PDB file of C-alpha atoms and ligand atoms in Angstrom:
ATOM      1  CA  MET A  22     -44.662 202.635  13.178  1.00 44.00           C
ATOM      2  CA  THR A  23     -43.109 202.123   9.780  1.00 43.00           C
ATOM      3  CA  ASN A  24     -44.480 203.713   6.686  1.00 56.00           C
ATOM      4  CA  LYS A  25     -45.198 200.920   4.215  1.00 66.00           C
ATOM      5  CA  PRO A  26     -43.837 201.645   0.735  1.00 67.00           C
ATOM      6  CA  GLY A  27     -46.418 202.483  -1.894  1.00 89.00           C
ATOM      7  CA  ILE A  28     -48.996 203.886   0.583  1.00 96.00           C
ATOM      8  CA  THR A  29     -49.860 207.570   0.422  1.00 97.00           C
ATOM      9  CA  TYR A  30     -51.585 209.391   3.245  1.00 98.00           C
ATOM     10  CA  ARG A  31     -53.370 212.566   2.205  1.00 97.00           C
ATOM     11  CA  PRO A  32     -56.462 214.734   2.749  1.00 98.00           C
ATOM     12  CA  ALA A  33     -59.406 213.262   0.818  1.00 98.00           C
ATOM     13  CA  GLN A  34     -60.623 214.649  -2.488  1.00 98.00           C
ATOM     14  CA  ALA A  35     -64.182 214.715  -3.862  1.00 98.00           C
ATOM     15  CA  SER A  36     -63.256 211.701  -6.076  1.00 97.00           C
ATOM     16  CA  ASP A  37     -62.665 209.625  -2.908  1.00 98.00           C
ATOM     17  CA  GLU A  38     -66.230 210.012  -1.652  1.00 98.00           C
ATOM     18  CA  ALA A  39     -67.727 206.883  -3.233  1.00 98.00           C
ATOM     19  CA  ALA A  40     -64.849 204.680  -2.002  1.00 98.00           C
ATOM     20  CA  ILE A  41     -65.039 206.119   1.514  1.00 98.00           C
ATOM     21  CA  LYS A  42     -68.774 205.387   1.671  1.00 98.00           C
ATOM     22  CA  ALA A  43     -68.249 201.849   0.332  1.00 98.00           C
ATOM     23  CA  LEU A  44     -65.551 201.101   2.940  1.00 98.00           C
ATOM     24  CA  ILE A  45     -67.653 202.425   5.829  1.00 98.00           C
ATOM     25  CA  ARG A  46     -70.599 200.305   4.630  1.00 97.00           C
ATOM     26  CA  ALA A  47     -68.361 197.221   4.282  1.00 97.00           C
ATOM     27  CA  VAL A  48     -67.013 197.496   7.910  1.00 97.00           C
ATOM     28  CA  ASN A  49     -70.497 198.261   9.175  1.00 94.00           C
ATOM     29  CA  ILE A  50     -69.774 201.411  11.267  1.00 94.00           C
ATOM     30  CA  ASN A  51     -71.786 204.662  11.543  1.00 93.00           C
ATOM     31  CA  PRO A  52     -72.670 205.760   7.981  1.00 96.00           C
ATOM     32  CA  MET A  53     -73.821 209.272   9.035  1.00 94.00           C
ATOM     33  CA  GLY A  54     -71.853 212.435   8.264  1.00 96.00           C
ATOM     34  CA  LEU A  55     -69.351 211.148   5.776  1.00 98.00           C
ATOM     35  CA  LYS A  56     -68.376 214.521   4.341  1.00 98.00           C
ATOM     36  CA  TRP A  57     -65.287 213.784   2.217  1.00 98.00           C
ATOM     37  CA  HIS A  58     -63.485 217.094   2.914  1.00 98.00           C
ATOM     38  CA  ARG A  59     -62.993 216.168   6.605  1.00 98.00           C
ATOM     39  CA  PHE A  60     -61.245 212.862   5.783  1.00 98.00           C
ATOM     40  CA  VAL A  61     -57.649 211.711   5.656  1.00 98.00           C
ATOM     41  CA  VAL A  62     -57.266 208.659   3.388  1.00 98.00           C
ATOM     42  CA  ALA A  63     -54.589 206.094   2.704  1.00 98.00           C
ATOM     43  CA  VAL A  64     -54.339 204.972  -0.920  1.00 98.00           C
ATOM     44  CA  ASP A  65     -52.218 202.300  -2.598  1.00 96.00           C
ATOM     45  CA  GLY A  66     -49.904 202.810  -5.576  1.00 94.00           C
ATOM     46  CA  ASN A  67     -52.889 202.577  -7.929  1.00 94.00           C
ATOM     47  CA  GLY A  68     -54.904 205.190  -6.083  1.00 95.00           C
ATOM     48  CA  ARG A  69     -57.245 202.602  -4.480  1.00 97.00           C
ATOM     49  CA  LEU A  70     -58.569 203.405  -1.036  1.00 98.00           C
ATOM     50  CA  ILE A  71     -56.938 201.362   1.742  1.00 98.00           C
ATOM     51  CA  GLY A  72     -58.194 203.201   4.800  1.00 98.00           C
ATOM     52  CA  CYS A  73     -59.826 206.383   6.057  1.00 98.00           C
ATOM     53  CA  GLY A  74     -60.777 208.470   9.062  1.00 98.00           C
ATOM     54  CA  GLN A  75     -62.188 211.860   9.917  1.00 98.00           C
ATOM     55  CA  ILE A  76     -62.690 214.443  12.651  1.00 97.00           C
ATOM     56  CA  LYS A  77     -66.353 215.219  12.841  1.00 97.00           C
ATOM     57  CA  PRO A  78     -67.493 218.475  14.329  1.00 96.00           C
ATOM     58  CA  HIS A  79     -70.781 218.344  16.265  1.00 96.00           C
ATOM     59  CA  TRP A  80     -73.488 220.982  16.904  1.00 94.00           C
ATOM     60  CA  ASP A  81     -72.453 221.248  20.584  1.00 94.00           C
ATOM     61  CA  GLY A  82     -68.957 222.275  19.683  1.00 95.00           C
ATOM     62  CA  SER A  83     -67.415 218.820  20.413  1.00 96.00           C
ATOM     63  CA  ARG A  84     -65.140 217.125  17.938  1.00 97.00           C
ATOM     64  CA  GLU A  85     -65.081 213.335  17.270  1.00 97.00           C
ATOM     65  CA  LEU A  86     -62.524 211.034  15.821  1.00 98.00           C
ATOM     66  CA  ALA A  87     -64.702 208.874  13.630  1.00 98.00           C
ATOM     67  CA  SER A  88     -65.023 206.636  10.548  1.00 98.00           C
ATOM     68  CA  ILE A  89     -61.688 204.868  11.144  1.00 98.00           C
ATOM     69  CA  ALA A  90     -61.594 201.933   8.787  1.00 98.00           C
ATOM     70  CA  VAL A  91     -59.035 199.877   6.911  1.00 98.00           C
ATOM     71  CA  GLN A  92     -59.643 197.302   4.220  1.00 98.00           C
ATOM     72  CA  LYS A  93     -59.272 193.769   5.648  1.00 97.00           C
ATOM     73  CA  GLU A  94     -56.240 192.771   3.588  1.00 97.00           C
ATOM     74  CA  TRP A  95     -54.353 195.908   4.713  1.00 97.00           C
ATOM     75  CA  ARG A  96     -54.935 195.572   8.466  1.00 98.00           C
ATOM     76  CA  ARG A  97     -52.189 195.219  11.176  1.00 97.00           C
ATOM     77  CA  GLN A  98     -49.720 197.163   9.086  1.00 96.00           C
ATOM     78  CA  GLY A  99     -50.019 200.529  10.842  1.00 97.00           C
ATOM     79  CA  VAL A 100     -52.455 202.137   8.375  1.00 98.00           C
ATOM     80  CA  ALA A 101     -55.078 203.230  10.918  1.00 98.00           C
ATOM     81  CA  GLY A 102     -52.334 204.447  13.211  1.00 98.00           C
ATOM     82  CA  LYS A 103     -50.879 206.721  10.561  1.00 98.00           C
ATOM     83  CA  ILE A 104     -54.332 208.080   9.688  1.00 98.00           C
ATOM     84  CA  ILE A 105     -55.193 208.734  13.348  1.00 98.00           C
ATOM     85  CA  ARG A 106     -51.885 210.528  14.056  1.00 97.00           C
ATOM     86  CA  GLN A 107     -52.321 212.683  10.970  1.00 97.00           C
ATOM     87  CA  LEU A 108     -55.871 213.675  12.002  1.00 97.00           C
ATOM     88  CA  LEU A 109     -54.847 214.484  15.618  1.00 96.00           C
ATOM     89  CA  ALA A 110     -51.779 216.493  14.504  1.00 94.00           C
ATOM     90  CA  ASN A 111     -54.049 219.381  13.531  1.00 82.00           C
ATOM     91  CA  GLU A 112     -56.335 219.298  16.603  1.00 92.00           C
ATOM     92  CA  PRO A 113     -55.888 222.054  19.167  1.00 86.00           C
ATOM     93  CA  ALA A 114     -58.579 220.896  21.595  1.00 82.00           C
ATOM     94  CA  LEU A 115     -60.184 217.831  23.102  1.00 94.00           C
ATOM     95  CA  VAL A 116     -61.178 215.066  20.657  1.00 97.00           C
ATOM     96  CA  TRP A 117     -63.769 212.454  21.638  1.00 97.00           C
ATOM     97  CA  LEU A 118     -64.691 209.082  20.274  1.00 97.00           C
ATOM     98  CA  THR A 119     -67.007 206.213  20.851  1.00 95.00           C
ATOM     99  CA  CYS A 120     -66.019 202.571  20.248  1.00 95.00           C
ATOM    100  CA  MET A 121     -66.900 199.132  21.418  1.00 92.00           C
ATOM    101  CA  ASP A 122     -64.992 198.293  24.590  1.00 94.00           C
ATOM    102  CA  LYS A 123     -62.720 195.701  22.843  1.00 96.00           C
ATOM    103  CA  LEU A 124     -61.106 198.661  20.890  1.00 97.00           C
ATOM    104  CA  VAL A 125     -60.210 200.672  24.017  1.00 97.00           C
ATOM    105  CA  PRO A 126     -56.597 199.328  24.039  1.00 98.00           C
ATOM    106  CA  PHE A 127     -56.293 200.191  20.354  1.00 98.00           C
ATOM    107  CA  TYR A 128     -57.131 203.886  20.915  1.00 98.00           C
ATOM    108  CA  GLU A 129     -55.153 204.118  24.157  1.00 97.00           C
ATOM    109  CA  GLN A 130     -51.894 203.766  22.159  1.00 96.00           C
ATOM    110  CA  PHE A 131     -52.680 207.179  20.553  1.00 96.00           C
ATOM    111  CA  GLY A 132     -53.215 208.876  23.915  1.00 95.00           C
ATOM    112  CA  PHE A 133     -57.003 208.463  24.277  1.00 96.00           C
ATOM    113  CA  ILE A 134     -58.291 207.711  27.749  1.00 94.00           C
ATOM    114  CA  GLU A 135     -61.576 206.023  28.574  1.00 95.00           C
ATOM    115  CA  VAL A 136     -64.077 208.269  30.329  1.00 93.00           C
ATOM    116  CA  LYS A 137     -65.881 206.325  33.011  1.00 87.00           C
ATOM    117  CA  LYS A 138     -69.007 207.200  34.986  1.00 79.00           C
ATOM    118  CA  GLY A 139     -68.205 209.143  38.103  1.00 75.00           C
ATOM    119  CA  ASP A 140     -64.642 210.113  37.129  1.00 74.00           C
ATOM    120  CA  GLY A 141     -65.631 213.776  37.238  1.00 67.00           C
ATOM    121  CA  ARG A 142     -65.245 214.571  33.556  1.00 74.00           C
ATOM    122  CA  SER A 143     -68.481 215.912  32.074  1.00 84.00           C
ATOM    123  CA  LEU A 144     -69.384 214.581  28.614  1.00 90.00           C
ATOM    124  CA  PRO A 145     -70.327 216.975  25.789  1.00 93.00           C
ATOM    125  CA  PHE A 146     -74.087 216.953  25.200  1.00 92.00           C
ATOM    126  CA  TYR A 147     -73.748 215.063  21.867  1.00 93.00           C
ATOM    127  CA  PHE A 148     -72.002 212.145  23.542  1.00 92.00           C
ATOM    128  CA  ARG A 149     -74.487 211.981  26.429  1.00 89.00           C
ATOM    129  CA  LEU A 150     -77.282 211.728  23.842  1.00 88.00           C
ATOM    130  CA  ALA A 151     -75.374 209.166  21.706  1.00 85.00           C
ATOM    131  CA  THR A 152     -74.912 206.787  24.645  1.00 82.00           C
ATOM    132  CA  THR A 153     -78.516 207.146  25.800  1.00 83.00           C
ATOM    133  CA  PHE A 154     -79.773 206.226  22.327  1.00 79.00           C
ATOM    134  CA  PHE A 155     -77.192 203.486  21.782  1.00 76.00           C
ATOM    135  CA  LYS A 156     -77.895 201.444  24.910  1.00 74.00           C
ATOM    136  CA  PRO A 157     -81.378 200.078  23.954  1.00 75.00           C
ATOM    137  CA  ILE A 158     -80.213 199.456  20.324  1.00 73.00           C
ATOM    138  CA  GLN A 159     -77.258 197.471  21.619  1.00 70.00           C
ATOM    139  CA  LYS A 160     -79.484 195.460  23.958  1.00 71.00           C
ATOM    140  CA  LEU A 161     -81.751 194.527  21.068  1.00 74.00           C
ATOM    141  CA  SER A 162     -78.859 193.633  18.745  1.00 73.00           C
ATOM    142  CA  ARG A 163     -77.211 191.470  21.476  1.00 72.00           C
ATOM    143  CA  VAL A 164     -73.745 192.628  20.517  1.00 76.00           C
ATOM    144  CA  PRO A 165     -71.461 191.704  23.424  1.00 83.00           C
ATOM    145  CA  GLY A 166     -69.557 194.470  25.345  1.00 88.00           C
ATOM    146  CA  TYR A 167     -70.409 198.096  25.823  1.00 88.00           C
ATOM    147  CA  LEU A 168     -70.008 201.385  24.058  1.00 89.00           C
ATOM    148  CA  ALA A 169     -66.931 203.155  25.475  1.00 92.00           C
ATOM    149  CA  ILE A 170     -66.377 206.909  25.340  1.00 94.00           C
ATOM    150  CA  MET A 171     -62.808 208.079  25.100  1.00 95.00           C
ATOM    151  CA  VAL A 172     -61.158 211.475  25.031  1.00 95.00           C
ATOM    152  CA  TRP A 173     -57.843 212.649  23.711  1.00 95.00           C
ATOM    153  CA  PRO A 174     -56.551 215.257  26.083  1.00 82.00           C
ATOM    154  CA  VAL A 175     -54.156 217.912  24.842  1.00 65.00           C
ATOM    155  CA  ASN A 176     -53.144 218.343  28.501  1.00 56.00           C
ATOM    156  CA  PRO A 177     -53.760 214.942  30.106  1.00 48.00           C
TER     157      PRO A 177
HETATM  158  C1  LIG B  13     -59.732 198.897  13.971  1.00 55.24           C
HETATM  159  C2  LIG B  13     -59.017 199.062  12.653  1.00 55.24           C
HETATM  160  C3  LIG B  13     -59.385 200.452  12.084  1.00 55.24           C
HETATM  161  C4  LIG B  13     -57.464 198.965  12.877  1.00 55.24           C
HETATM  162  O1  LIG B  13     -56.828 199.255  11.665  1.00 55.24           O
HETATM  163  P1  LIG B  13     -55.317 198.742  11.405  1.00 55.24           P
HETATM  164  O2  LIG B  13     -54.766 199.480  10.234  1.00 55.24           O
HETATM  165  O3  LIG B  13     -55.280 197.294  11.352  1.00 55.24           O
HETATM  166  O4  LIG B  13     -54.588 199.223  12.760  1.00 55.24           O
HETATM  167  P2  LIG B  13     -53.030 199.425  12.949  1.00 55.24           P
HETATM  168  O5  LIG B  13     -52.276 198.420  12.093  1.00 55.24           O
HETATM  169  O6  LIG B  13     -52.714 200.845  12.761  1.00 55.24           O
HETATM  170  O7  LIG B  13     -52.929 199.012  14.478  1.00 55.24           O
HETATM  171  C5  LIG B  13     -51.823 199.332  15.190  1.00 55.24           C
HETATM  172  C6  LIG B  13     -51.837 198.548  16.459  1.00 55.24           C
HETATM  173  O8  LIG B  13     -53.135 198.571  17.084  1.00 55.24           O
HETATM  174  C7  LIG B  13     -53.472 197.351  17.654  1.00 55.24           C
HETATM  175  N1  LIG B  13     -54.725 196.873  17.039  1.00 55.24           N
HETATM  176  C8  LIG B  13     -54.985 196.873  15.743  1.00 55.24           C
HETATM  177  N2  LIG B  13     -56.278 196.415  15.578  1.00 55.24           N
HETATM  178  C9  LIG B  13     -56.745 196.126  16.785  1.00 55.24           C
HETATM  179  C10 LIG B  13     -57.989 195.574  17.224  1.00 55.24           C
HETATM  180  N3  LIG B  13     -59.025 195.305  16.396  1.00 55.24           N
HETATM  181  N4  LIG B  13     -58.140 195.429  18.573  1.00 55.24           N
HETATM  182  C11 LIG B  13     -57.118 195.716  19.417  1.00 55.24           C
HETATM  183  N5  LIG B  13     -55.924 196.168  19.069  1.00 55.24           N
HETATM  184  C12 LIG B  13     -55.738 196.424  17.746  1.00 55.24           C
HETATM  185  C13 LIG B  13     -52.302 196.453  17.445  1.00 55.24           C
HETATM  186  O9  LIG B  13     -51.460 196.563  18.607  1.00 55.24           O
HETATM  187  C14 LIG B  13     -51.611 197.017  16.240  1.00 55.24           C
HETATM  188  O10 LIG B  13     -50.267 196.831  16.244  1.00 55.24           O
HETATM  189  P3  LIG B  13     -49.714 195.373  15.847  1.00 55.24           P
HETATM  190  O11 LIG B  13     -50.388 194.987  14.526  1.00 55.24           O
HETATM  191  O12 LIG B  13     -48.220 195.622  15.673  1.00 55.24           O
HETATM  192  O13 LIG B  13     -50.022 194.414  16.959  1.00 55.24           O
HETATM  193  C15 LIG B  13     -59.423 197.967  11.629  1.00 55.24           C
HETATM  194  O14 LIG B  13     -59.303 196.699  12.256  1.00 55.24           O
HETATM  195  C16 LIG B  13     -60.853 198.113  11.065  1.00 55.24           C
HETATM  196  O15 LIG B  13     -61.009 198.778  10.004  1.00 55.24           O
HETATM  197  N6  LIG B  13     -61.840 197.533  11.721  1.00 55.24           N
HETATM  198  C17 LIG B  13     -63.250 197.638  11.229  1.00 55.24           C
HETATM  199  C18 LIG B  13     -63.773 199.031  11.471  1.00 55.24           C
HETATM  200  C19 LIG B  13     -63.801 199.528  12.923  1.00 55.24           C
HETATM  201  O16 LIG B  13     -64.095 198.730  13.827  1.00 55.24           O
HETATM  202  N7  LIG B  13     -63.375 200.722  13.145  1.00 55.24           N
HETATM  203  C20 LIG B  13     -63.283 201.337  14.429  1.00 55.24           C
HETATM  204  C21 LIG B  13     -64.563 202.019  14.770  1.00 55.24           C
HETATM  205  S1  LIG B  13     -64.545 202.696  16.401  1.00 55.24           S
END
């Protein structure tokens, strides 16, 4: 994917924290655990935040690709892809994620595979809990689709 001129991809700084939180709020994804030092950000020529993402470590030892978000006017230009590749480049072990099923093809292009019930791969405890809690919330909210769990295998 081409690197658009004027966009810088870099590890986040403390001064990016407010903009990261505002973007995550605006796209309405999980607002928990937004510690700036774990993020990679994309910024425009004026230093404004275009997109972000992080690898979140969990208490059970699992690691999650999370908080992937791009400002509406900057989408479909490869920004999320660059952020994701940069985050994965430093990962030695399995990386997990959850997403709505419609985004499965999006993450597949980076090497993630969907983990389905009965395929023999055991989920980390954190992700088992997350799906258990998410199901009733989703039913109530009537959002169509299901919550997919995906894993990025170092050795597929
Ligand atoms: C999902 C999201 C992060 C994608 O960001 P992006 O910068 O537009 O993605 P990229 O340009 O890197 O996408 C690369 C390719 O992925 C695919 N893709 C992008 N968005 C997609 C989507 N919503 N669904 C399916 N495929 C998608 C396309 O093939 C695209 O290439 P193309 O534009 O040449 O067709 C962005 O739409 C977003 O911020 N959405 C709201 C927040 C969100 O849902 N985050 C994910 C939480 S799990």
